[in-house]
Short mmCIF file of N, CA and C in Angstrom, two decimals:
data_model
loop_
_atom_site.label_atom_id
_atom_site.label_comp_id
_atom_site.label_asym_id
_atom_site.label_seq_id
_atom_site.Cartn_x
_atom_site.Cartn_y
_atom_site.Cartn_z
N UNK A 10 -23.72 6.90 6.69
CA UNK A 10 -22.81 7.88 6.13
C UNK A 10 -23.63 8.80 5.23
N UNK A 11 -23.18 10.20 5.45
CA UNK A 11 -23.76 11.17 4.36
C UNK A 11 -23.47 11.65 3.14
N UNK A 12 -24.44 11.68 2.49
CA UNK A 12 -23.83 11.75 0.66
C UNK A 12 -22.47 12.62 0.72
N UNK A 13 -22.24 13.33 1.46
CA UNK A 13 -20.57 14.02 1.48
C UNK A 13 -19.71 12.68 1.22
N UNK A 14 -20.37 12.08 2.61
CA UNK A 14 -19.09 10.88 2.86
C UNK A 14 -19.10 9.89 1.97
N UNK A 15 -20.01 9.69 1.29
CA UNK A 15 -20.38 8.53 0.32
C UNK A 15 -19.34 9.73 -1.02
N UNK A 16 -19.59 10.69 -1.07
CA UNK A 16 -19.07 11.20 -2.42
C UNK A 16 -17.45 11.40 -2.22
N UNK A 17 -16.95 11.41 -1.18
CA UNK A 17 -15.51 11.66 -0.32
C UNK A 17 -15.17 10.14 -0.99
N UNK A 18 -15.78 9.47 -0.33
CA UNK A 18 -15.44 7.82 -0.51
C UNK A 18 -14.89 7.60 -2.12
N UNK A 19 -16.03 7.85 -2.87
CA UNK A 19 -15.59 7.74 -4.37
C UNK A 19 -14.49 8.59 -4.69
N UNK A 20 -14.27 9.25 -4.34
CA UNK A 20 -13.36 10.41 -5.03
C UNK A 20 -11.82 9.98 -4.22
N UNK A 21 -11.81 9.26 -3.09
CA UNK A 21 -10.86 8.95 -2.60
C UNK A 21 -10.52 7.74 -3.50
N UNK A 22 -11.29 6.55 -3.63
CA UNK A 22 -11.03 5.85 -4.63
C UNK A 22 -10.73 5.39 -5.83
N UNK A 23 -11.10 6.75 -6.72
CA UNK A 23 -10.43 6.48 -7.90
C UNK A 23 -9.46 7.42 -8.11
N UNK A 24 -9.33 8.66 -6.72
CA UNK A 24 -7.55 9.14 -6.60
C UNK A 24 -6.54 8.04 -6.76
N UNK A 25 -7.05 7.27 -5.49
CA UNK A 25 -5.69 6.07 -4.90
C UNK A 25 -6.62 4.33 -5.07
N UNK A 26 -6.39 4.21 -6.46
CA UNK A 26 -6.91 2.55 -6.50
C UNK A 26 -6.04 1.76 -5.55
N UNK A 27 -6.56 0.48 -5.72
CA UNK A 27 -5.68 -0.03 -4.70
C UNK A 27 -4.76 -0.50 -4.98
N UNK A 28 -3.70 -0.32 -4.20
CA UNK A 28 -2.18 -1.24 -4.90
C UNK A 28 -2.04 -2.58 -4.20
N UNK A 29 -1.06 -3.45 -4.82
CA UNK A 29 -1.14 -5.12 -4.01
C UNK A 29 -0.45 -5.22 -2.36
N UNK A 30 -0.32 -3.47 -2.13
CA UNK A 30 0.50 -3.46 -0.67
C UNK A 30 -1.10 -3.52 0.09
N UNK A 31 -1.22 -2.63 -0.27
CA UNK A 31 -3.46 -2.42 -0.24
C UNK A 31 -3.80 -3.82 -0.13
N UNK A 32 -4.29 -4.33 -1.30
CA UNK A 32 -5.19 -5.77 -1.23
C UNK A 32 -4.57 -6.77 -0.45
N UNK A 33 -3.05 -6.96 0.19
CA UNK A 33 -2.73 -7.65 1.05
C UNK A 33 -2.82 -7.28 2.51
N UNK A 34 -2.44 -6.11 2.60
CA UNK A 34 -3.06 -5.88 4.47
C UNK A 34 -4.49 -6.35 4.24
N UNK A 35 -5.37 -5.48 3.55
CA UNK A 35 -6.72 -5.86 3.63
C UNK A 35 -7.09 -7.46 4.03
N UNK A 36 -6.31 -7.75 3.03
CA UNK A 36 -6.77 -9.26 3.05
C UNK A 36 -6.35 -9.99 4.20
N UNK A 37 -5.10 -9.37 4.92
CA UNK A 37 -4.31 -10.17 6.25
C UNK A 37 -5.18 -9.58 7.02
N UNK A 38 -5.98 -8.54 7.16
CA UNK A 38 -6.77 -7.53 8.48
C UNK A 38 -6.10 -7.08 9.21
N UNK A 39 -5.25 -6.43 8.53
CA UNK A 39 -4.19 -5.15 9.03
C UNK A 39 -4.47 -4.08 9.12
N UNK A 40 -4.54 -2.89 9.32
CA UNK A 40 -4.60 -1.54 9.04
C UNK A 40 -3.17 -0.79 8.94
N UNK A 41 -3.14 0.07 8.72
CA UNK A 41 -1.74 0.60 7.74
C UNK A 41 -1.08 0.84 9.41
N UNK A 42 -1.63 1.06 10.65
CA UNK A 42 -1.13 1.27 11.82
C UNK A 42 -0.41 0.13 12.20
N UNK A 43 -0.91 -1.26 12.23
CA UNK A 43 -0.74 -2.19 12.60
C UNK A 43 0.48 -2.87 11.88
N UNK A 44 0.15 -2.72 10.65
CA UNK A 44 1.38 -3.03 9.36
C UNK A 44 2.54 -2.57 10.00
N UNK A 45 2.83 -1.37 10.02
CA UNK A 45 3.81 -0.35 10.66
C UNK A 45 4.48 -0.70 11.29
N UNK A 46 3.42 -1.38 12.90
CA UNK A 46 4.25 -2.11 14.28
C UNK A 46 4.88 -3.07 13.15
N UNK A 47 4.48 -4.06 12.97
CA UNK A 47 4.29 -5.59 12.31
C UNK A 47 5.72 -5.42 12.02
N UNK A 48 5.79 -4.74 10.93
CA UNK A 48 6.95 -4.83 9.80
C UNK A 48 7.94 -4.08 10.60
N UNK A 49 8.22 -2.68 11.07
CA UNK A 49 9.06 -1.73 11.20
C UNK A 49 9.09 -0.37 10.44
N UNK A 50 8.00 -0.91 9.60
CA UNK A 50 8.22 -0.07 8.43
C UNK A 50 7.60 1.51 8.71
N UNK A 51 8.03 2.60 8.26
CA UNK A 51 7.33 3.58 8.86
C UNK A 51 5.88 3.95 8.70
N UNK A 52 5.13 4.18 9.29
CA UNK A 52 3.44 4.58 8.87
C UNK A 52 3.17 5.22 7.48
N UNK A 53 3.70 6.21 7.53
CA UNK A 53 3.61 7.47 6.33
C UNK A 53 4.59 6.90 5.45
N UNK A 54 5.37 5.76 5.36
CA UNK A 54 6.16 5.22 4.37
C UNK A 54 4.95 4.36 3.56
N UNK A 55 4.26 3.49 4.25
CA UNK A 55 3.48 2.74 3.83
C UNK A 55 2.14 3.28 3.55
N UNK A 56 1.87 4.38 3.92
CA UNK A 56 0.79 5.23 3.30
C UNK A 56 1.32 6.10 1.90
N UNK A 57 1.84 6.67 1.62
CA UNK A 57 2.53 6.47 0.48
C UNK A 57 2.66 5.86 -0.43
N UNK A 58 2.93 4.81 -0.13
CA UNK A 58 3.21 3.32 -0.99
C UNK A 58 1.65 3.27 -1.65
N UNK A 59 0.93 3.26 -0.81
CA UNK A 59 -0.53 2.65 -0.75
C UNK A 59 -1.35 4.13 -1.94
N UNK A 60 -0.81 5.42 -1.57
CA UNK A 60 -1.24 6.43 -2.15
C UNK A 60 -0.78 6.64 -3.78
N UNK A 61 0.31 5.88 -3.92
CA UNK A 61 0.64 5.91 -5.31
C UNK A 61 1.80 7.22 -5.48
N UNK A 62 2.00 7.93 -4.31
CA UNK A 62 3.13 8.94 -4.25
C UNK A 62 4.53 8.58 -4.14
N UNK A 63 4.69 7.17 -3.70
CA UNK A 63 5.82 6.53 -3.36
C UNK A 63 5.84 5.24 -4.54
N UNK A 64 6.67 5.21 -5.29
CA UNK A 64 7.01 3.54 -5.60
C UNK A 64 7.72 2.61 -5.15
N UNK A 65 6.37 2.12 -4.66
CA UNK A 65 7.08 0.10 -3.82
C UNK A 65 8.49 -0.34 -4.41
N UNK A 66 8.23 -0.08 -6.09
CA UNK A 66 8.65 -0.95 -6.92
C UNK A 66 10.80 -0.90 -6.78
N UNK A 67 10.61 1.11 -6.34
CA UNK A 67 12.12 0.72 -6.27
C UNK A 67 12.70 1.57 -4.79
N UNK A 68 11.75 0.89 -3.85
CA UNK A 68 11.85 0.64 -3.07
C UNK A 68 13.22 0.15 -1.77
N UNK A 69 13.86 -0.04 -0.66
CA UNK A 69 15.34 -0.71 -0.74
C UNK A 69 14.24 -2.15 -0.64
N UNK A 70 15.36 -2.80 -1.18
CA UNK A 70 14.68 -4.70 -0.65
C UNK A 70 14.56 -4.57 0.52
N UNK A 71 15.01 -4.46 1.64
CA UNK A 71 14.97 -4.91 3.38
C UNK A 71 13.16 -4.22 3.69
N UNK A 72 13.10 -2.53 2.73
CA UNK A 72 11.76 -2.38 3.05
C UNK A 72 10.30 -3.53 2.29
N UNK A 73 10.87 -3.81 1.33
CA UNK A 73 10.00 -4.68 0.79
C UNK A 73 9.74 -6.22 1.72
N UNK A 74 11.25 -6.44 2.24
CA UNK A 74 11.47 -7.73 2.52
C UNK A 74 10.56 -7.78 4.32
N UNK A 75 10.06 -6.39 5.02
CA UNK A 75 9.78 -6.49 6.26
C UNK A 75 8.13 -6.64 6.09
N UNK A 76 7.89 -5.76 4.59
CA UNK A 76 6.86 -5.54 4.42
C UNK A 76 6.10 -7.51 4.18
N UNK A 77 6.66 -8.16 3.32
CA UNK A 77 6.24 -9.17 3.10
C UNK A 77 6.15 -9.94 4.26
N UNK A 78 7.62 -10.11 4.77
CA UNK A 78 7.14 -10.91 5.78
C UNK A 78 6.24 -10.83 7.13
N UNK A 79 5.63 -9.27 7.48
CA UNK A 79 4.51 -9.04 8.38
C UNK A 79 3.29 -9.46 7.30
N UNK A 80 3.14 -9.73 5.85
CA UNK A 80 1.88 -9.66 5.11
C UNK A 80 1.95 -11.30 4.83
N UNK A 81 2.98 -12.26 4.91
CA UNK A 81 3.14 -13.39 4.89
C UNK A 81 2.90 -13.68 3.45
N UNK A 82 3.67 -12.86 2.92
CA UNK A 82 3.58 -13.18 1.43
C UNK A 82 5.06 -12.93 0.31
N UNK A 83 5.36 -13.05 -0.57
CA UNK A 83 6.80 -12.87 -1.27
C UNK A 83 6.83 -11.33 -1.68
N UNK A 84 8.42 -11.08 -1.25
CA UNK A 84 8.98 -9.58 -1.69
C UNK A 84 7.74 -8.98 -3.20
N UNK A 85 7.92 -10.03 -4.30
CA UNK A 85 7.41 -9.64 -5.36
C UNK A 85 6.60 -9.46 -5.60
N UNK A 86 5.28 -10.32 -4.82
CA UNK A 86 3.58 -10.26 -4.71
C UNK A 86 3.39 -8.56 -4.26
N UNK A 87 4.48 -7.88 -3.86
CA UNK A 87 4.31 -6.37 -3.48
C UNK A 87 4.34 -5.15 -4.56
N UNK A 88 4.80 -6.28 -5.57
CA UNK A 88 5.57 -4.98 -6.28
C UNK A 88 4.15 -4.55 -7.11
N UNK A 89 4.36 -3.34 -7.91
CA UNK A 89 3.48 -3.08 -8.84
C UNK A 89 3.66 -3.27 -10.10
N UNK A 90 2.74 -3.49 -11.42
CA UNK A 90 3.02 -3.47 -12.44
C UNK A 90 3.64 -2.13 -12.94
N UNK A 91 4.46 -2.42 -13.85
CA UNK A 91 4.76 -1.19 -14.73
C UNK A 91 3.93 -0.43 -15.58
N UNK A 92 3.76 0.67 -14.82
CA UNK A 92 2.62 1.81 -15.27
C UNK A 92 3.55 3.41 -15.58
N UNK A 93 3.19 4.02 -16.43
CA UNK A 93 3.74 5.11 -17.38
C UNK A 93 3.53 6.07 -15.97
N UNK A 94 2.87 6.38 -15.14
CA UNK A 94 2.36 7.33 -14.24
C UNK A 94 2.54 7.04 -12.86
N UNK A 95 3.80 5.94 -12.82
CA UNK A 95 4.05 5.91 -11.28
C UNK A 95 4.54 7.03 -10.76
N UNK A 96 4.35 7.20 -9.45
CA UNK A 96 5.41 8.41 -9.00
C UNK A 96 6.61 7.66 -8.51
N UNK A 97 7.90 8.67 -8.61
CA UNK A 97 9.00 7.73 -8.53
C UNK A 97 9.68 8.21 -6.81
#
């Protein structure tokens, strides 16, 4: 990769840290495409989520509840902490 892409990389990363919707696909070896099928959930719903433009947190339950159970983990392990700068 070229220092663009290496400097793209950083700058993408401390735009959009990761949220626990993030560190759980990752960790299941999902990609946000795959999630999508998995759950039902829409692509650009869950990119969102992941971007910090959308909050998980108030979210409907059924989306939380499809999301967990394709990530095999609880509704709540999704949610985010309470931060002054969520988008709502």
């Amino acid at each position: 990769m070229g220092k663009l892409g290496e400097q793209m990389n950083q700058i993408m990363k401390a735009a959009y840290p990761h949220t626990r919707l993030r560190e759980y696909r990752d960790n299941y070896g999902l990609s946000q495409s795959e999630l999508a099928s998995e759950s039902g959930v829409l692509l650009r719903q869950i990119q969102l989520f992941e971007q910090g433009q959308r909050n998980i947190n108030k979210t409907a339950a059924v989306t939380l509840y499809k999301l967990a159970k394709a990530l095999h983990c609880r509704m709540e392990d999704l949610l985010e902490p309470l931060r002054k700068n969520v988008a709502m």
